[in-house]
mmCIF file of C-alpha atoms and ligand atoms in Angstrom:
data_model
loop_
_atom_site.group_PDB
_atom_site.id
_atom_site.type_symbol
_atom_site.label_atom_id
_atom_site.label_comp_id
_atom_site.label_asym_id
_atom_site.label_seq_id
_atom_site.Cartn_x
_atom_site.Cartn_y
_atom_site.Cartn_z
ATOM 1 C CA LEU A 1 -137.056 240.764 -77.153
ATOM 2 C CA LEU A 2 -135.502 241.414 -73.570
ATOM 3 C CA GLY A 3 -134.702 245.418 -73.940
ATOM 4 C CA ALA A 4 -136.132 245.411 -76.804
ATOM 5 C CA SER A 5 -137.212 249.522 -77.234
ATOM 6 C CA PRO A 6 -140.945 250.054 -78.426
ATOM 7 C CA GLN A 7 -141.772 250.173 -82.340
ATOM 8 C CA LYS A 8 -142.471 254.325 -82.082
ATOM 9 C CA SER A 9 -145.572 255.076 -83.614
ATOM 10 C CA LEU A 10 -144.354 257.327 -86.111
ATOM 11 C CA ALA A 11 -141.182 256.320 -86.555
ATOM 12 C CA GLY A 12 -140.140 257.868 -90.671
ATOM 13 C CA LYS A 13 -142.645 259.401 -90.741
ATOM 14 C CA ARG A 14 -142.090 263.579 -91.456
ATOM 15 C CA VAL A 15 -144.097 266.171 -89.771
ATOM 16 C CA ILE A 16 -144.641 270.008 -89.317
ATOM 17 C CA VAL A 17 -145.763 271.334 -86.383
ATOM 18 C CA THR A 18 -147.097 275.321 -85.898
ATOM 19 C CA SER A 19 -147.685 277.192 -83.026
ATOM 20 C CA GLY A 20 -147.276 280.548 -80.921
ATOM 21 C CA PRO A 21 -148.409 284.078 -81.859
ATOM 22 C CA THR A 22 -147.210 285.014 -84.492
ATOM 23 C CA HIS A 23 -146.473 289.146 -84.649
ATOM 24 C CA GLU A 24 -147.575 291.790 -87.869
ATOM 25 C CA PRO A 25 -145.937 294.871 -88.029
ATOM 26 C CA ILE A 26 -147.996 297.940 -87.389
ATOM 27 C CA ASP A 27 -144.203 299.850 -87.027
ATOM 28 C CA PRO A 28 -140.751 299.023 -86.043
ATOM 29 C CA VAL A 29 -141.473 299.288 -82.531
ATOM 30 C CA ARG A 30 -145.472 298.099 -82.199
ATOM 31 C CA TYR A 31 -146.850 294.943 -83.500
ATOM 32 C CA LEU A 32 -150.820 292.786 -83.639
ATOM 33 C CA ALA A 33 -150.494 290.114 -82.053
ATOM 34 C CA ASN A 34 -152.801 286.805 -80.758
ATOM 35 C CA ARG A 35 -152.393 285.197 -77.072
ATOM 36 C CA SER A 36 -150.329 281.926 -76.351
ATOM 37 C CA SER A 37 -147.625 280.906 -74.658
ATOM 38 C CA GLY A 38 -146.630 277.965 -77.318
ATOM 39 C CA LYS A 39 -146.891 275.708 -74.560
ATOM 40 C CA GLN A 40 -149.239 273.284 -75.977
ATOM 41 C CA GLY A 41 -147.636 273.217 -80.112
ATOM 42 C CA HIS A 42 -143.730 273.302 -78.298
ATOM 43 C CA ALA A 43 -145.558 270.368 -76.773
ATOM 44 C CA ILE A 44 -146.411 268.960 -79.630
ATOM 45 C CA ALA A 45 -143.588 268.971 -81.661
ATOM 46 C CA ALA A 46 -141.573 267.024 -79.080
ATOM 47 C CA ALA A 47 -144.880 264.022 -78.619
ATOM 48 C CA ALA A 48 -143.994 263.799 -82.312
ATOM 49 C CA ALA A 49 -140.365 262.602 -81.899
ATOM 50 C CA ALA A 50 -140.509 261.125 -78.819
ATOM 51 C CA ALA A 51 -142.521 259.619 -81.109
ATOM 52 C CA GLY A 52 -139.819 258.495 -83.863
ATOM 53 C CA ALA A 53 -140.727 262.013 -86.784
ATOM 54 C CA ASP A 54 -138.444 263.168 -88.092
ATOM 55 C CA VAL A 55 -140.086 267.473 -87.438
ATOM 56 C CA THR A 56 -140.036 270.928 -87.587
ATOM 57 C CA LEU A 57 -141.132 273.155 -85.838
ATOM 58 C CA VAL A 58 -142.890 276.890 -87.056
ATOM 59 C CA SER A 59 -143.109 278.738 -84.073
ATOM 60 C CA GLY A 60 -143.853 282.385 -83.909
ATOM 61 C CA PRO A 61 -142.058 284.556 -80.998
ATOM 62 C CA VAL A 62 -142.849 282.625 -77.283
ATOM 63 C CA SER A 63 -140.349 283.028 -74.266
ATOM 64 C CA ILE A 64 -140.395 278.739 -73.907
ATOM 65 C CA ALA A 65 -137.568 277.196 -74.999
ATOM 66 C CA ASP A 66 -136.587 274.898 -78.018
ATOM 67 C CA PRO A 67 -137.859 271.517 -78.074
ATOM 68 C CA ALA A 68 -135.308 268.979 -77.761
ATOM 69 C CA GLY A 69 -134.932 266.529 -80.913
ATOM 70 C CA VAL A 70 -136.298 268.915 -82.936
ATOM 71 C CA ARG A 71 -135.694 270.948 -86.064
ATOM 72 C CA THR A 72 -137.671 274.616 -84.918
ATOM 73 C CA VAL A 73 -138.022 277.997 -87.072
ATOM 74 C CA HIS A 74 -138.366 281.025 -85.838
ATOM 75 C CA VAL A 75 -140.527 283.104 -87.203
ATOM 76 C CA GLU A 76 -142.409 287.161 -86.645
ATOM 77 C CA THR A 77 -145.127 286.780 -89.208
ATOM 78 C CA ALA A 78 -148.200 284.428 -90.898
ATOM 79 C CA GLN A 79 -146.140 285.587 -94.595
ATOM 80 C CA GLN A 80 -143.195 284.049 -93.628
ATOM 81 C CA MET A 81 -144.977 280.881 -91.272
ATOM 82 C CA LEU A 82 -146.874 280.060 -94.226
ATOM 83 C CA ALA A 83 -143.372 280.624 -95.944
ATOM 84 C CA ALA A 84 -141.465 278.108 -93.306
ATOM 85 C CA VAL A 85 -144.201 275.844 -93.945
ATOM 86 C CA GLU A 86 -143.862 276.002 -98.027
ATOM 87 C CA GLU A 87 -139.937 275.059 -97.191
ATOM 88 C CA ALA A 88 -140.681 272.683 -95.105
ATOM 89 C CA LEU A 89 -142.561 269.951 -97.508
ATOM 90 C CA PRO A 90 -143.518 268.023 -98.680
ATOM 91 C CA VAL A 91 -144.574 266.236 -94.852
ATOM 92 C CA ASP A 92 -146.894 263.236 -94.544
ATOM 93 C CA ILE A 93 -148.214 265.124 -90.777
ATOM 94 C CA ALA A 94 -149.408 268.864 -90.685
ATOM 95 C CA VAL A 95 -150.182 270.186 -87.502
ATOM 96 C CA CYS A 96 -151.721 273.448 -87.151
ATOM 97 C CA ALA A 97 -151.322 274.525 -83.135
ATOM 98 C CA ALA A 98 -150.045 278.243 -84.085
ATOM 99 C CA ALA A 99 -152.444 281.518 -83.517
ATOM 100 C CA VAL A 100 -152.058 282.970 -86.096
ATOM 101 C CA ALA A 101 -153.254 287.042 -86.562
ATOM 102 C CA ASP A 102 -156.070 286.761 -88.955
ATOM 103 C CA TRP A 103 -155.210 290.290 -90.069
ATOM 104 C CA ARG A 104 -152.001 292.468 -89.818
ATOM 105 C CA PRO A 105 -150.933 296.412 -91.007
ATOM 106 C CA ASP A 106 -151.596 296.443 -94.177
ATOM 107 C CA SER A 107 -147.951 298.881 -94.552
ATOM 108 C CA GLU A 108 -145.566 298.526 -92.571
ATOM 109 C CA GLY A 109 -144.045 302.491 -92.176
ATOM 110 C CA GLY A 110 -141.013 302.499 -91.786
ATOM 111 C CA GLN A 111 -140.727 304.859 -88.987
ATOM 112 C CA LYS A 112 -141.872 304.702 -85.320
ATOM 113 C CA MET A 113 -145.793 306.275 -85.172
ATOM 114 C CA LYS A 114 -146.009 309.933 -83.072
ATOM 115 C CA LYS A 115 -148.901 311.689 -81.669
ATOM 116 C CA ASP A 116 -149.405 314.930 -82.848
ATOM 117 C CA GLY A 117 -150.940 316.535 -80.158
ATOM 118 C CA SER A 118 -154.473 316.692 -81.575
ATOM 119 C CA GLY A 119 -155.042 314.246 -80.048
ATOM 120 C CA ALA A 120 -156.547 312.355 -82.549
ATOM 121 C CA ALA A 121 -155.144 308.873 -83.387
ATOM 122 C CA PRO A 122 -154.538 306.394 -86.290
ATOM 123 C CA ASP A 123 -156.587 304.629 -88.490
ATOM 124 C CA LEU A 124 -154.840 301.337 -88.804
ATOM 125 C CA ARG A 125 -155.902 299.563 -91.677
ATOM 126 C CA LEU A 126 -155.899 295.599 -91.748
ATOM 127 C CA VAL A 127 -156.019 292.627 -94.803
ATOM 128 C CA GLU A 128 -156.347 289.148 -94.716
ATOM 129 C CA ASN A 129 -153.287 287.082 -94.117
ATOM 130 C CA PRO A 130 -152.493 283.871 -95.199
ATOM 131 C CA ASP A 131 -153.914 281.251 -94.080
ATOM 132 C CA ILE A 132 -151.459 278.513 -92.891
ATOM 133 C CA LEU A 133 -153.922 275.436 -92.093
ATOM 134 C CA LEU A 134 -155.965 275.970 -95.412
ATOM 135 C CA SER A 135 -153.539 275.985 -97.778
ATOM 136 C CA LEU A 136 -151.474 272.767 -96.412
ATOM 137 C CA SER A 137 -155.052 271.494 -96.424
ATOM 138 C CA ARG A 138 -156.147 272.666 -99.735
ATOM 139 C CA HIS A 139 -152.413 271.974 -101.428
ATOM 140 C CA HIS A 140 -152.721 270.982 -105.136
ATOM 141 C CA THR A 141 -149.497 268.381 -104.820
ATOM 142 C CA LEU A 142 -147.633 268.614 -102.157
ATOM 143 C CA ARG A 143 -151.167 268.090 -99.081
ATOM 144 C CA PRO A 144 -149.912 265.938 -96.304
ATOM 145 C CA ARG A 145 -150.977 262.976 -95.724
ATOM 146 C CA LEU A 146 -153.119 264.008 -92.057
ATOM 147 C CA VAL A 147 -153.899 267.736 -91.821
ATOM 148 C CA VAL A 148 -154.496 268.802 -88.192
ATOM 149 C CA GLY A 149 -156.147 272.049 -86.727
ATOM 150 C CA PHE A 150 -157.143 273.879 -83.881
ATOM 151 C CA ALA A 151 -159.930 275.934 -82.663
ATOM 152 C CA ALA A 152 -160.537 277.832 -79.758
ATOM 153 C CA GLU A 153 -163.985 278.870 -78.772
ATOM 154 C CA THR A 154 -165.641 280.248 -75.632
ATOM 155 C CA GLU A 155 -169.415 278.986 -77.314
ATOM 156 C CA ASN A 156 -170.383 276.070 -78.792
ATOM 157 C CA VAL A 157 -167.501 274.829 -78.883
ATOM 158 C CA ILE A 158 -168.531 271.530 -81.690
ATOM 159 C CA GLU A 159 -170.978 273.340 -83.280
ATOM 160 C CA HIS A 160 -167.967 275.509 -83.961
ATOM 161 C CA ALA A 161 -165.611 272.822 -84.340
ATOM 162 C CA ARG A 162 -167.361 271.002 -87.072
ATOM 163 C CA ALA A 163 -167.727 273.907 -89.840
ATOM 164 C CA LYS A 164 -164.153 274.696 -89.626
ATOM 165 C CA LEU A 165 -163.413 271.358 -90.218
ATOM 166 C CA GLU A 166 -165.919 271.246 -93.056
ATOM 167 C CA ARG A 167 -164.089 274.934 -93.826
ATOM 168 C CA LYS A 168 -160.395 274.109 -93.945
ATOM 169 C CA GLY A 169 -160.811 270.570 -95.445
ATOM 170 C CA CYS A 170 -158.687 269.284 -92.840
ATOM 171 C CA ASP A 171 -158.841 265.549 -91.062
ATOM 172 C CA LEU A 172 -159.008 266.051 -88.015
ATOM 173 C CA ILE A 173 -159.693 269.272 -86.020
ATOM 174 C CA VAL A 174 -158.523 269.928 -81.224
ATOM 175 C CA ALA A 175 -161.154 272.010 -80.770
ATOM 176 C CA ASN A 176 -160.452 273.937 -77.147
ATOM 177 C CA ASP A 177 -163.406 274.574 -74.757
ATOM 178 C CA VAL A 178 -161.219 278.329 -73.412
ATOM 179 C CA SER A 179 -164.082 279.052 -71.636
ATOM 180 C CA GLN A 180 -163.258 277.086 -68.623
ATOM 181 C CA ALA A 181 -160.818 277.427 -66.415
ATOM 182 C CA THR A 182 -158.824 274.486 -67.868
ATOM 183 C CA GLY A 183 -158.794 276.656 -71.131
ATOM 184 C CA ILE A 184 -157.663 279.366 -70.495
ATOM 185 C CA MET A 185 -154.709 280.859 -72.438
ATOM 186 C CA GLY A 186 -150.800 280.282 -71.254
ATOM 187 C CA GLY A 187 -151.522 277.610 -68.030
ATOM 188 C CA ASP A 188 -150.240 274.345 -68.391
ATOM 189 C CA ARG A 189 -153.355 271.738 -68.968
ATOM 190 C CA ASN A 190 -156.118 271.579 -71.322
ATOM 191 C CA THR A 191 -159.532 270.357 -72.501
ATOM 192 C CA VAL A 192 -160.214 269.813 -75.671
ATOM 193 C CA HIS A 193 -162.740 267.715 -78.181
ATOM 194 C CA LEU A 194 -161.042 266.481 -81.041
ATOM 195 C CA VAL A 195 -163.594 266.562 -84.788
ATOM 196 C CA ALA A 196 -163.665 264.131 -87.278
ATOM 197 C CA ALA A 197 -165.609 263.462 -90.099
ATOM 198 C CA GLY A 198 -168.806 262.156 -87.820
ATOM 199 C CA SER A 199 -167.145 261.697 -84.720
ATOM 200 C CA VAL A 200 -165.950 264.054 -82.014
ATOM 201 C CA GLU A 201 -163.514 262.689 -78.677
ATOM 202 C CA ASP A 202 -164.133 264.223 -75.098
ATOM 203 C CA TRP A 203 -161.611 264.175 -73.475
ATOM 204 C CA ALA A 204 -160.864 264.847 -69.677
ATOM 205 C CA GLU A 205 -158.026 267.711 -68.917
ATOM 206 C CA MET A 206 -155.277 267.476 -67.965
ATOM 207 C CA GLY A 207 -151.501 268.443 -68.625
ATOM 208 C CA LYS A 208 -150.336 269.949 -72.414
ATOM 209 C CA ALA A 209 -147.896 266.973 -72.161
ATOM 210 C CA ASP A 210 -150.370 264.289 -71.281
ATOM 211 C CA VAL A 211 -151.999 266.418 -75.220
ATOM 212 C CA ALA A 212 -149.315 266.702 -76.780
ATOM 213 C CA THR A 213 -149.249 262.055 -76.301
ATOM 214 C CA ARG A 214 -152.377 261.851 -77.048
ATOM 215 C CA LEU A 215 -153.145 263.173 -79.679
ATOM 216 C CA VAL A 216 -149.703 261.820 -81.471
ATOM 217 C CA ASP A 217 -150.814 258.251 -80.872
ATOM 218 C CA ARG A 218 -154.268 259.039 -82.450
ATOM 219 C CA VAL A 219 -153.154 260.785 -85.454
ATOM 220 C CA ALA A 220 -150.597 257.784 -85.485
ATOM 221 C CA GLU A 221 -153.077 255.489 -85.354
ATOM 222 C CA MET A 222 -154.876 257.539 -88.654
ATOM 223 C CA LEU A 223 -152.543 257.666 -91.072
ATOM 224 C CA VAL A 224 -152.092 253.925 -90.263
ATOM 225 C CA ALA A 225 -156.267 253.934 -91.007
ATOM 226 C CA LYS A 226 -155.154 255.766 -94.546
HETATM 227 N N1 LIG B 301 -154.540 278.895 -88.790
HETATM 228 C C1 LIG B 301 -153.979 279.307 -89.551
HETATM 229 N N2 LIG B 301 -153.679 280.768 -90.920
HETATM 230 C C2 LIG B 301 -154.545 281.002 -90.310
HETATM 231 C C3 LIG B 301 -155.725 281.372 -89.224
HETATM 232 C C4 LIG B 301 -155.842 280.074 -88.851
HETATM 233 O O1 LIG B 301 -152.899 277.906 -89.780
HETATM 234 N N3 LIG B 301 -154.498 282.963 -90.996
HETATM 235 C C5 LIG B 301 -155.003 278.426 -88.383
HETATM 236 C C6 LIG B 301 -154.541 277.281 -86.788
HETATM 237 O O2 LIG B 301 -153.281 277.246 -86.437
HETATM 238 C C7 LIG B 301 -155.646 276.891 -85.736
HETATM 239 C C8 LIG B 301 -157.366 276.246 -87.274
HETATM 240 O O3 LIG B 301 -157.007 278.100 -89.485
HETATM 241 O O4 LIG B 301 -155.073 275.748 -86.560
HETATM 242 C C9 LIG B 301 -158.078 277.277 -86.897
HETATM 243 O O5 LIG B 301 -157.181 278.939 -86.127
HETATM 244 P P1 LIG B 301 -158.528 279.711 -85.770
HETATM 245 O O6 LIG B 301 -157.903 280.588 -85.781
HETATM 246 O O7 LIG B 301 -159.751 278.898 -85.018
HETATM 247 O O8 LIG B 301 -159.727 279.754 -87.482
HETATM 248 P P2 LIG B 301 -160.527 280.934 -88.219
HETATM 249 O O9 LIG B 301 -160.590 280.601 -89.251
HETATM 250 O O10 LIG B 301 -158.690 282.069 -87.730
HETATM 251 O O11 LIG B 301 -161.471 281.718 -87.868
HETATM 252 P P3 LIG B 301 -162.429 282.342 -86.273
HETATM 253 O O12 LIG B 301 -160.822 283.169 -86.180
HETATM 254 O O13 LIG B 301 -163.175 283.023 -87.706
HETATM 255 O O14 LIG B 301 -162.938 281.765 -85.238
HETATM 256 CA CA1 LIG B 302 -158.723 283.820 -86.285
#
């Protein structure tokens, strides 16, 4: 039909994307964090919205703007990220692109820690954070039909991604080799490998927006095939 808009591949679907780092407070002025610009996760949220999905982006602290056409929920910590994700369920698709801090200080002191002049450093006790991807994959009642995780690796990328796919119980792992120049965190380009049960796709280096668009296309296909 002349002038008809192309069929949107995720029309009517609900999608959650996690993005950015988490900040885990040590005291009121200090935190533990991972490196993450949020660029890839935010681009995926924007691409899913462009494909017609109803998108909730749960973002840790980032310096980039909220994508247009997406419901963005701002959080600081992994615990808050998990709560915001659970709040957004049920969804058809979850994409966990956030670089969640694996551990948090076990108690946030109410006051700023002060040097005592002795040269001694404080002992930071850490406890493990909830695994958001794992809790979505293993959700008893509201498991999204497709759960996608990321894995940033510096060696044996495919092998580690396969192990992660299994351990996390997700449907797809987007693995990126952060030892390559293009994988350098905070950059605008990415080289990824899509690892599913019994298949690997190696994608050429491309911009993060292109990775996002292609990933959304692949995920839409997987949803149809499921
Ligand atoms: N992830 C998550 N919640 C966590 C830790 C990780 O949702 N507490 C998600 C990330 O968003 C990513 C995937 O799990 O999609 C893999 O994260 P990664 O750090 O590579 O895996 P870990 O299981 O934490 O293993 P490790 O850091 O030891 O390699
Ligand atoms: Ca980790």
